[in-house]
């Protein structure tokens, strides 16, 4: 029988039992066909308290994700056969109706188009090669903190609904509907929309969004641009001419719900408080 491309390392080496949060920093699946990169990343993650699974190709990674349900996946873009973009697409397609597994993608320096494609198919963050393993560990921890906050909000008591322009958001259940039809948003898209709904009429620059939504004090601002574009594609009637998330020239973005047509239900924080104002849009930006 051919050897498996999947290897398990770390705290829980000899069993398929899922580690709990109290035992380790979480279960991370590292997908890279370069043994040296895989070993270095694994070593740093293990020293940071994570349990690590390793896979060297796309099909093995998808199988491992199904069987072990990792807390996060570190995914190399350049894989033999099925590349990282296709792995991410298939992973997200399988997750419909369930909480998405966060993905940090490894990309080659200078491949900006590939990095943007990675974000567009559902990656939560990326690190460019050559990279500092310590930086990768910091990014992994940052993404997992956001994911942990998501699970905590799901388990917490129900809070007030947010509503605006046909959108209804239930933060506790982490559900969003547009005109009664539920939308499939990624974790980052949900958080970004929640932030816009909670800060209507305010101009939010990309640095502020990266800090408040992503929890990062540094990073590539194109991450924000791509997620705004993806979110527009799901909530706008005409994403090419957005009416809700406006681009303010040289300043950032502003969410404008327009005048309310119906009073908000009791206990609902309506997002329709800001009156529409003239906005000079920046063509081609997000």
PDB file of C-alpha atoms in Angstrom:
ATOM      1  CA  UNK A   1       0.000   0.000   0.000  1.00  0.00           C
ATOM      2  CA  UNK A   2       1.359   3.425  -0.919  1.00  0.00           C
ATOM      3  CA  UNK A   3       2.368   5.596   2.036  1.00  0.00           C
ATOM      4  CA  UNK A   4      -0.001   8.369   3.011  1.00  0.00           C
ATOM      5  CA  UNK A   5       0.992  11.953   2.305  1.00  0.00           C
ATOM      6  CA  UNK A   6      -0.561  12.931   5.638  1.00  0.00           C
ATOM      7  CA  UNK A   7       1.529  13.057   8.793  1.00  0.00           C
ATOM      8  CA  UNK A   8       0.491  13.909  12.312  1.00  0.00           C
ATOM      9  CA  UNK A   9       2.923  15.626  14.668  1.00  0.00           C
ATOM     10  CA  UNK A  10       2.809  17.483  17.944  1.00  0.00           C
ATOM     11  CA  UNK A  11       0.991  16.887  21.214  1.00  0.00           C
ATOM     12  CA  UNK A  12      -1.487  14.311  19.915  1.00  0.00           C
ATOM     13  CA  UNK A  13       0.850  12.220  17.744  1.00  0.00           C
ATOM     14  CA  UNK A  14      -0.591   8.706  17.921  1.00  0.00           C
ATOM     15  CA  UNK A  15      -4.365   9.035  17.874  1.00  0.00           C
ATOM     16  CA  UNK A  16      -7.103  10.619  15.803  1.00  0.00           C
ATOM     17  CA  UNK A  17      -8.723  12.083  18.922  1.00  0.00           C
ATOM     18  CA  UNK A  18      -9.251  15.801  18.433  1.00  0.00           C
ATOM     19  CA  UNK A  19      -7.219  17.927  20.878  1.00  0.00           C
ATOM     20  CA  UNK A  20      -9.157  20.372  22.996  1.00  0.00           C
ATOM     21  CA  UNK A  21      -8.374  24.038  23.380  1.00  0.00           C
ATOM     22  CA  UNK A  22      -7.102  23.402  26.878  1.00  0.00           C
ATOM     23  CA  UNK A  23      -4.558  20.830  25.689  1.00  0.00           C
ATOM     24  CA  UNK A  24      -2.919  22.748  22.850  1.00  0.00           C
ATOM     25  CA  UNK A  25      -3.200  25.951  20.907  1.00  0.00           C
ATOM     26  CA  UNK A  26      -5.351  24.096  18.403  1.00  0.00           C
ATOM     27  CA  UNK A  27      -4.995  21.685  15.504  1.00  0.00           C
ATOM     28  CA  UNK A  28      -3.302  23.138  12.404  1.00  0.00           C
ATOM     29  CA  UNK A  29      -3.114  21.400   9.038  1.00  0.00           C
ATOM     30  CA  UNK A  30       0.051  22.401   7.132  1.00  0.00           C
ATOM     31  CA  UNK A  31      -0.182  21.754   3.382  1.00  0.00           C
ATOM     32  CA  UNK A  32       3.121  22.116   1.495  1.00  0.00           C
ATOM     33  CA  UNK A  33       4.954  19.802  -0.891  1.00  0.00           C
ATOM     34  CA  UNK A  34       8.361  21.190   0.141  1.00  0.00           C
ATOM     35  CA  UNK A  35       9.549  19.006   3.061  1.00  0.00           C
ATOM     36  CA  UNK A  36      11.928  21.676   4.346  1.00  0.00           C
ATOM     37  CA  UNK A  37       9.258  24.388   4.499  1.00  0.00           C
ATOM     38  CA  UNK A  38       6.779  21.951   6.010  1.00  0.00           C
ATOM     39  CA  UNK A  39       9.222  20.864   8.714  1.00  0.00           C
ATOM     40  CA  UNK A  40      10.218  24.422   9.636  1.00  0.00           C
ATOM     41  CA  UNK A  41       6.608  25.610   9.843  1.00  0.00           C
ATOM     42  CA  UNK A  42       5.664  22.517  11.848  1.00  0.00           C
ATOM     43  CA  UNK A  43       8.512  23.054  14.297  1.00  0.00           C
ATOM     44  CA  UNK A  44       7.591  26.657  15.016  1.00  0.00           C
ATOM     45  CA  UNK A  45       3.884  25.853  15.387  1.00  0.00           C
ATOM     46  CA  UNK A  46       4.603  22.980  17.757  1.00  0.00           C
ATOM     47  CA  UNK A  47       6.845  25.166  19.908  1.00  0.00           C
ATOM     48  CA  UNK A  48       3.974  27.662  20.042  1.00  0.00           C
ATOM     49  CA  UNK A  49       1.738  24.933  21.482  1.00  0.00           C
ATOM     50  CA  UNK A  50      -0.130  23.731  18.388  1.00  0.00           C
ATOM     51  CA  UNK A  51      -0.745  20.186  17.242  1.00  0.00           C
ATOM     52  CA  UNK A  52       0.158  19.835  13.574  1.00  0.00           C
ATOM     53  CA  UNK A  53      -1.051  17.628  10.735  1.00  0.00           C
ATOM     54  CA  UNK A  54       0.927  17.691   7.483  1.00  0.00           C
ATOM     55  CA  UNK A  55      -0.174  17.012   3.917  1.00  0.00           C
ATOM     56  CA  UNK A  56       1.896  17.249   0.730  1.00  0.00           C
ATOM     57  CA  UNK A  57      -0.846  17.595  -1.889  1.00  0.00           C
ATOM     58  CA  UNK A  58      -4.383  18.864  -2.406  1.00  0.00           C
ATOM     59  CA  UNK A  59      -6.416  15.619  -2.297  1.00  0.00           C
ATOM     60  CA  UNK A  60      -4.656  14.504   0.897  1.00  0.00           C
ATOM     61  CA  UNK A  61      -5.279  17.918   2.441  1.00  0.00           C
ATOM     62  CA  UNK A  62      -9.011  17.820   1.645  1.00  0.00           C
ATOM     63  CA  UNK A  63      -9.289  14.312   3.075  1.00  0.00           C
ATOM     64  CA  UNK A  64      -7.438  15.368   6.239  1.00  0.00           C
ATOM     65  CA  UNK A  65      -9.667  18.422   6.618  1.00  0.00           C
ATOM     66  CA  UNK A  66     -12.772  16.209   6.382  1.00  0.00           C
ATOM     67  CA  UNK A  67     -11.512  13.603   8.845  1.00  0.00           C
ATOM     68  CA  UNK A  68      -9.799  15.759  11.454  1.00  0.00           C
ATOM     69  CA  UNK A  69     -11.611  19.126  11.258  1.00  0.00           C
ATOM     70  CA  UNK A  70      -8.536  21.317  11.929  1.00  0.00           C
ATOM     71  CA  UNK A  71      -8.875  24.670  13.643  1.00  0.00           C
ATOM     72  CA  UNK A  72      -6.840  26.302  10.862  1.00  0.00           C
ATOM     73  CA  UNK A  73      -5.100  25.374   7.595  1.00  0.00           C
ATOM     74  CA  UNK A  74      -1.743  26.741   6.428  1.00  0.00           C
ATOM     75  CA  UNK A  75      -1.990  26.205   2.664  1.00  0.00           C
ATOM     76  CA  UNK A  76       0.764  26.597   0.074  1.00  0.00           C
ATOM     77  CA  UNK A  77      -0.458  28.142  -3.165  1.00  0.00           C
ATOM     78  CA  UNK A  78       1.913  26.179  -5.415  1.00  0.00           C
ATOM     79  CA  UNK A  79       1.024  22.512  -4.983  1.00  0.00           C
ATOM     80  CA  UNK A  80       1.503  19.729  -7.549  1.00  0.00           C
ATOM     81  CA  UNK A  81      -1.613  18.755  -9.478  1.00  0.00           C
ATOM     82  CA  UNK A  82      -4.349  20.547  -7.533  1.00  0.00           C
ATOM     83  CA  UNK A  83      -3.046  23.982  -6.544  1.00  0.00           C
ATOM     84  CA  UNK A  84      -3.853  25.842  -3.351  1.00  0.00           C
ATOM     85  CA  UNK A  85      -6.544  27.972  -5.003  1.00  0.00           C
ATOM     86  CA  UNK A  86      -8.486  24.883  -6.050  1.00  0.00           C
ATOM     87  CA  UNK A  87      -8.025  23.306  -2.623  1.00  0.00           C
ATOM     88  CA  UNK A  88      -9.457  26.455  -1.021  1.00  0.00           C
ATOM     89  CA  UNK A  89     -12.379  26.559  -3.486  1.00  0.00           C
ATOM     90  CA  UNK A  90     -13.293  22.947  -2.770  1.00  0.00           C
ATOM     91  CA  UNK A  91     -12.889  23.422   0.955  1.00  0.00           C
ATOM     92  CA  UNK A  92     -15.255  26.396   0.962  1.00  0.00           C
ATOM     93  CA  UNK A  93     -17.771  24.582  -1.265  1.00  0.00           C
ATOM     94  CA  UNK A  94     -17.917  21.732   1.267  1.00  0.00           C
ATOM     95  CA  UNK A  95     -18.484  24.105   4.174  1.00  0.00           C
ATOM     96  CA  UNK A  96     -21.839  25.537   3.073  1.00  0.00           C
ATOM     97  CA  UNK A  97     -23.981  25.937   6.169  1.00  0.00           C
ATOM     98  CA  UNK A  98     -21.118  25.235   8.583  1.00  0.00           C
ATOM     99  CA  UNK A  99     -18.471  27.431  10.222  1.00  0.00           C
ATOM    100  CA  UNK A 100     -15.597  27.858   7.733  1.00  0.00           C
ATOM    101  CA  UNK A 101     -12.124  26.654   8.688  1.00  0.00           C
ATOM    102  CA  UNK A 102      -9.724  29.629   8.622  1.00  0.00           C
ATOM    103  CA  UNK A 103      -7.047  29.439   5.902  1.00  0.00           C
ATOM    104  CA  UNK A 104      -3.662  31.180   5.878  1.00  0.00           C
ATOM    105  CA  UNK A 105      -2.149  30.903   2.403  1.00  0.00           C
ATOM    106  CA  UNK A 106       1.576  30.783   1.593  1.00  0.00           C
ATOM    107  CA  UNK A 107       2.413  32.623  -1.636  1.00  0.00           C
ATOM    108  CA  UNK A 108       5.533  33.599  -3.568  1.00  0.00           C
ATOM    109  CA  UNK A 109       6.717  37.172  -3.146  1.00  0.00           C
ATOM    110  CA  UNK A 110       5.602  39.386  -6.005  1.00  0.00           C
ATOM    111  CA  UNK A 111       2.637  37.237  -7.080  1.00  0.00           C
ATOM    112  CA  UNK A 112       0.109  39.925  -6.181  1.00  0.00           C
ATOM    113  CA  UNK A 113      -2.532  38.607  -8.569  1.00  0.00           C
ATOM    114  CA  UNK A 114      -2.283  35.141  -7.037  1.00  0.00           C
ATOM    115  CA  UNK A 115      -2.557  36.553  -3.517  1.00  0.00           C
ATOM    116  CA  UNK A 116      -5.689  38.472  -4.461  1.00  0.00           C
ATOM    117  CA  UNK A 117      -7.159  35.349  -6.050  1.00  0.00           C
ATOM    118  CA  UNK A 118      -6.430  33.491  -2.821  1.00  0.00           C
ATOM    119  CA  UNK A 119      -8.409  36.041  -0.816  1.00  0.00           C
ATOM    120  CA  UNK A 120     -11.220  35.967  -3.361  1.00  0.00           C
ATOM    121  CA  UNK A 121     -11.672  32.199  -3.088  1.00  0.00           C
ATOM    122  CA  UNK A 122     -11.906  32.448   0.692  1.00  0.00           C
ATOM    123  CA  UNK A 123      -8.438  32.592   2.301  1.00  0.00           C
ATOM    124  CA  UNK A 124      -8.405  34.629   5.516  1.00  0.00           C
ATOM    125  CA  UNK A 125      -4.806  35.792   5.304  1.00  0.00           C
ATOM    126  CA  UNK A 126      -1.570  35.121   3.462  1.00  0.00           C
ATOM    127  CA  UNK A 127       2.155  35.186   4.138  1.00  0.00           C
ATOM    128  CA  UNK A 128       4.661  35.665   1.321  1.00  0.00           C
ATOM    129  CA  UNK A 129       7.728  33.471   0.818  1.00  0.00           C
ATOM    130  CA  UNK A 130      10.405  33.787   1.999  1.00  0.00           C
ATOM    131  CA  UNK A 131       8.743  34.486   5.321  1.00  0.00           C
ATOM    132  CA  UNK A 132       9.618  34.643   8.978  1.00  0.00           C
ATOM    133  CA  UNK A 133       8.202  31.564  10.758  1.00  0.00           C
ATOM    134  CA  UNK A 134       7.589  33.770  13.781  1.00  0.00           C
ATOM    135  CA  UNK A 135       5.439  36.069  11.644  1.00  0.00           C
ATOM    136  CA  UNK A 136       3.478  33.056  10.413  1.00  0.00           C
ATOM    137  CA  UNK A 137       2.830  31.946  14.004  1.00  0.00           C
ATOM    138  CA  UNK A 138       1.618  35.469  14.854  1.00  0.00           C
ATOM    139  CA  UNK A 139      -0.746  35.434  11.856  1.00  0.00           C
ATOM    140  CA  UNK A 140      -2.052  31.999  12.813  1.00  0.00           C
ATOM    141  CA  UNK A 141      -2.731  33.140  16.358  1.00  0.00           C
ATOM    142  CA  UNK A 142      -4.440  36.310  15.120  1.00  0.00           C
ATOM    143  CA  UNK A 143      -6.762  34.404  12.784  1.00  0.00           C
ATOM    144  CA  UNK A 144      -7.567  31.832  15.479  1.00  0.00           C
ATOM    145  CA  UNK A 145      -8.406  34.584  17.976  1.00  0.00           C
ATOM    146  CA  UNK A 146     -11.011  35.895  15.526  1.00  0.00           C
ATOM    147  CA  UNK A 147     -12.368  32.397  14.968  1.00  0.00           C
ATOM    148  CA  UNK A 148     -12.581  31.865  18.738  1.00  0.00           C
ATOM    149  CA  UNK A 149     -14.513  35.120  19.077  1.00  0.00           C
ATOM    150  CA  UNK A 150     -16.920  33.851  16.412  1.00  0.00           C
ATOM    151  CA  UNK A 151     -17.551  30.632  18.334  1.00  0.00           C
ATOM    152  CA  UNK A 152     -18.006  32.592  21.533  1.00  0.00           C
ATOM    153  CA  UNK A 153     -20.645  34.813  19.946  1.00  0.00           C
ATOM    154  CA  UNK A 154     -22.443  31.737  18.633  1.00  0.00           C
ATOM    155  CA  UNK A 155     -22.560  30.251  22.133  1.00  0.00           C
ATOM    156  CA  UNK A 156     -23.517  33.496  23.865  1.00  0.00           C
ATOM    157  CA  UNK A 157     -26.911  34.956  24.610  1.00  0.00           C
ATOM    158  CA  UNK A 158     -28.819  36.484  21.776  1.00  0.00           C
ATOM    159  CA  UNK A 159     -28.272  40.193  21.244  1.00  0.00           C
ATOM    160  CA  UNK A 160     -30.126  42.843  19.271  1.00  0.00           C
ATOM    161  CA  UNK A 161     -30.543  42.372  15.553  1.00  0.00           C
ATOM    162  CA  UNK A 162     -28.944  44.765  13.104  1.00  0.00           C
ATOM    163  CA  UNK A 163     -31.046  45.817  10.131  1.00  0.00           C
ATOM    164  CA  UNK A 164     -30.569  48.118   7.163  1.00  0.00           C
ATOM    165  CA  UNK A 165     -31.567  48.348   3.511  1.00  0.00           C
ATOM    166  CA  UNK A 166     -33.178  44.913   3.398  1.00  0.00           C
ATOM    167  CA  UNK A 167     -30.315  43.323   5.359  1.00  0.00           C
ATOM    168  CA  UNK A 168     -30.937  41.637   8.694  1.00  0.00           C
ATOM    169  CA  UNK A 169     -28.040  40.420  10.832  1.00  0.00           C
ATOM    170  CA  UNK A 170     -28.269  38.211  13.903  1.00  0.00           C
ATOM    171  CA  UNK A 171     -24.813  38.545  15.532  1.00  0.00           C
ATOM    172  CA  UNK A 172     -25.402  35.751  18.063  1.00  0.00           C
ATOM    173  CA  UNK A 173     -26.452  33.212  15.432  1.00  0.00           C
ATOM    174  CA  UNK A 174     -23.990  34.699  12.906  1.00  0.00           C
ATOM    175  CA  UNK A 175     -26.635  34.819  10.199  1.00  0.00           C
ATOM    176  CA  UNK A 176     -27.353  37.467   7.612  1.00  0.00           C
ATOM    177  CA  UNK A 177     -30.362  37.670   5.312  1.00  0.00           C
ATOM    178  CA  UNK A 178     -31.121  39.987   2.422  1.00  0.00           C
ATOM    179  CA  UNK A 179     -34.834  40.521   1.804  1.00  0.00           C
ATOM    180  CA  UNK A 180     -35.506  37.326   3.726  1.00  0.00           C
ATOM    181  CA  UNK A 181     -32.990  35.141   1.872  1.00  0.00           C
ATOM    182  CA  UNK A 182     -29.974  33.991   3.892  1.00  0.00           C
ATOM    183  CA  UNK A 183     -26.543  35.000   2.595  1.00  0.00           C
ATOM    184  CA  UNK A 184     -23.445  32.803   2.698  1.00  0.00           C
ATOM    185  CA  UNK A 185     -20.729  35.033   4.173  1.00  0.00           C
ATOM    186  CA  UNK A 186     -17.247  34.033   5.238  1.00  0.00           C
ATOM    187  CA  UNK A 187     -16.073  34.846   8.764  1.00  0.00           C
ATOM    188  CA  UNK A 188     -14.264  37.980   7.600  1.00  0.00           C
ATOM    189  CA  UNK A 189     -17.151  39.135   5.401  1.00  0.00           C
ATOM    190  CA  UNK A 190     -19.542  38.747   8.336  1.00  0.00           C
ATOM    191  CA  UNK A 191     -17.285  40.745  10.657  1.00  0.00           C
ATOM    192  CA  UNK A 192     -16.753  43.422   8.020  1.00  0.00           C
ATOM    193  CA  UNK A 193     -20.495  43.835   7.436  1.00  0.00           C
ATOM    194  CA  UNK A 194     -21.131  43.907  11.189  1.00  0.00           C
ATOM    195  CA  UNK A 195     -18.572  46.689  11.537  1.00  0.00           C
ATOM    196  CA  UNK A 196     -20.141  48.710   8.732  1.00  0.00           C
ATOM    197  CA  UNK A 197     -23.626  48.260  10.216  1.00  0.00           C
ATOM    198  CA  UNK A 198     -22.363  49.425  13.578  1.00  0.00           C
ATOM    199  CA  UNK A 199     -20.607  52.488  12.122  1.00  0.00           C
ATOM    200  CA  UNK A 200     -23.044  53.803   9.535  1.00  0.00           C
ATOM    201  CA  UNK A 201     -22.307  57.139   8.000  1.00  0.00           C
ATOM    202  CA  UNK A 202     -18.708  57.048   9.212  1.00  0.00           C
ATOM    203  CA  UNK A 203     -15.781  57.058   6.820  1.00  0.00           C
ATOM    204  CA  UNK A 204     -13.609  54.043   7.650  1.00  0.00           C
ATOM    205  CA  UNK A 205     -10.165  53.918   6.092  1.00  0.00           C
ATOM    206  CA  UNK A 206      -8.517  50.614   5.308  1.00  0.00           C
ATOM    207  CA  UNK A 207      -6.011  50.914   8.167  1.00  0.00           C
ATOM    208  CA  UNK A 208      -8.892  51.275  10.613  1.00  0.00           C
ATOM    209  CA  UNK A 209     -10.763  48.321   9.117  1.00  0.00           C
ATOM    210  CA  UNK A 210      -7.659  46.138   9.226  1.00  0.00           C
ATOM    211  CA  UNK A 211      -7.114  47.050  12.866  1.00  0.00           C
ATOM    212  CA  UNK A 212     -10.734  46.735  14.016  1.00  0.00           C
ATOM    213  CA  UNK A 213     -11.963  43.835  11.853  1.00  0.00           C
ATOM    214  CA  UNK A 214      -8.803  41.806  11.303  1.00  0.00           C
ATOM    215  CA  UNK A 215      -7.114  42.712  14.584  1.00  0.00           C
ATOM    216  CA  UNK A 216      -3.841  43.514  12.797  1.00  0.00           C
ATOM    217  CA  UNK A 217      -1.658  46.572  13.291  1.00  0.00           C
ATOM    218  CA  UNK A 218       0.220  45.748  10.079  1.00  0.00           C
ATOM    219  CA  UNK A 219      -0.452  43.918   6.836  1.00  0.00           C
ATOM    220  CA  UNK A 220      -1.274  44.293   3.155  1.00  0.00           C
ATOM    221  CA  UNK A 221      -4.201  46.696   2.787  1.00  0.00           C
ATOM    222  CA  UNK A 222      -5.295  44.933  -0.411  1.00  0.00           C
ATOM    223  CA  UNK A 223      -6.737  42.314   1.945  1.00  0.00           C
ATOM    224  CA  UNK A 224      -9.360  44.866   2.970  1.00  0.00           C
ATOM    225  CA  UNK A 225      -9.964  45.942  -0.633  1.00  0.00           C
ATOM    226  CA  UNK A 226     -10.629  42.385  -1.774  1.00  0.00           C
ATOM    227  CA  UNK A 227     -13.005  41.641   1.093  1.00  0.00           C
ATOM    228  CA  UNK A 228     -14.973  44.834   0.481  1.00  0.00           C
ATOM    229  CA  UNK A 229     -15.334  43.812  -3.162  1.00  0.00           C
ATOM    230  CA  UNK A 230     -16.480  40.311  -2.183  1.00  0.00           C
ATOM    231  CA  UNK A 231     -18.963  41.704   0.330  1.00  0.00           C
ATOM    232  CA  UNK A 232     -20.386  44.103  -2.243  1.00  0.00           C
ATOM    233  CA  UNK A 233     -20.892  41.152  -4.571  1.00  0.00           C
ATOM    234  CA  UNK A 234     -23.178  39.570  -1.987  1.00  0.00           C
ATOM    235  CA  UNK A 235     -25.146  42.497  -0.567  1.00  0.00           C
ATOM    236  CA  UNK A 236     -25.376  45.029  -3.409  1.00  0.00           C
ATOM    237  CA  UNK A 237     -28.053  44.847  -6.118  1.00  0.00           C
ATOM    238  CA  UNK A 238     -25.457  46.133  -8.590  1.00  0.00           C
ATOM    239  CA  UNK A 239     -21.934  45.564  -7.214  1.00  0.00           C
ATOM    240  CA  UNK A 240     -20.408  47.604 -10.052  1.00  0.00           C
ATOM    241  CA  UNK A 241     -22.417  50.627  -8.844  1.00  0.00           C
ATOM    242  CA  UNK A 242     -22.611  50.119  -5.079  1.00  0.00           C
ATOM    243  CA  UNK A 243     -25.278  52.010  -3.150  1.00  0.00           C
ATOM    244  CA  UNK A 244     -24.543  50.674   0.331  1.00  0.00           C
ATOM    245  CA  UNK A 245     -20.747  50.506   0.681  1.00  0.00           C
ATOM    246  CA  UNK A 246     -19.507  53.697  -0.930  1.00  0.00           C
ATOM    247  CA  UNK A 247     -15.861  54.435  -1.686  1.00  0.00           C
ATOM    248  CA  UNK A 248     -14.907  57.911  -0.491  1.00  0.00           C
ATOM    249  CA  UNK A 249     -12.060  59.292  -2.593  1.00  0.00           C
ATOM    250  CA  UNK A 250      -8.749  59.195  -0.750  1.00  0.00           C
ATOM    251  CA  UNK A 251     -10.411  58.409   2.585  1.00  0.00           C
ATOM    252  CA  UNK A 252     -11.905  54.909   2.698  1.00  0.00           C
ATOM    253  CA  UNK A 253     -15.408  53.483   2.750  1.00  0.00           C
ATOM    254  CA  UNK A 254     -18.764  54.585   4.131  1.00  0.00           C
ATOM    255  CA  UNK A 255     -21.847  52.435   4.669  1.00  0.00           C
ATOM    256  CA  UNK A 256     -25.038  54.293   3.746  1.00  0.00           C
ATOM    257  CA  UNK A 257     -28.364  52.569   4.199  1.00  0.00           C
ATOM    258  CA  UNK A 258     -30.458  55.519   3.085  1.00  0.00           C
ATOM    259  CA  UNK A 259     -33.746  56.575   4.686  1.00  0.00           C
ATOM    260  CA  UNK A 260     -35.687  53.850   6.456  1.00  0.00           C
ATOM    261  CA  UNK A 261     -38.950  52.802   4.841  1.00  0.00           C
ATOM    262  CA  UNK A 262     -40.260  50.814   7.800  1.00  0.00           C
ATOM    263  CA  UNK A 263     -39.686  51.276  11.516  1.00  0.00           C
ATOM    264  CA  UNK A 264     -37.224  48.815  13.012  1.00  0.00           C
ATOM    265  CA  UNK A 265     -38.713  46.107  15.255  1.00  0.00           C
ATOM    266  CA  UNK A 266     -38.439  46.515  19.004  1.00  0.00           C
ATOM    267  CA  UNK A 267     -34.978  45.546  20.167  1.00  0.00           C
ATOM    268  CA  UNK A 268     -33.482  46.023  16.719  1.00  0.00           C
ATOM    269  CA  UNK A 269     -30.582  48.381  16.200  1.00  0.00           C
ATOM    270  CA  UNK A 270     -31.528  49.893  12.883  1.00  0.00           C
ATOM    271  CA  UNK A 271     -28.691  50.698  10.545  1.00  0.00           C
ATOM    272  CA  UNK A 272     -30.730  53.222   8.600  1.00  0.00           C
ATOM    273  CA  UNK A 273     -29.906  56.272  10.624  1.00  0.00           C
ATOM    274  CA  UNK A 274     -27.559  57.980   8.239  1.00  0.00           C
ATOM    275  CA  UNK A 275     -29.060  60.226   5.605  1.00  0.00           C
ATOM    276  CA  UNK A 276     -27.585  59.768   2.149  1.00  0.00           C
ATOM    277  CA  UNK A 277     -25.023  62.377   1.151  1.00  0.00           C
ATOM    278  CA  UNK A 278     -23.118  63.076  -2.024  1.00  0.00           C
ATOM    279  CA  UNK A 279     -20.094  60.823  -2.304  1.00  0.00           C
ATOM    280  CA  UNK A 280     -17.307  61.112  -4.814  1.00  0.00           C
ATOM    281  CA  UNK A 281     -16.469  57.544  -5.720  1.00  0.00           C
ATOM    282  CA  UNK A 282     -13.028  56.334  -6.661  1.00  0.00           C
ATOM    283  CA  UNK A 283     -13.330  54.399  -9.912  1.00  0.00           C
ATOM    284  CA  UNK A 284     -11.526  51.090  -9.981  1.00  0.00           C
ATOM    285  CA  UNK A 285     -10.869  50.978  -6.225  1.00  0.00           C
ATOM    286  CA  UNK A 286     -12.407  47.911  -4.576  1.00  0.00           C
TER     287      UNK A 286
END
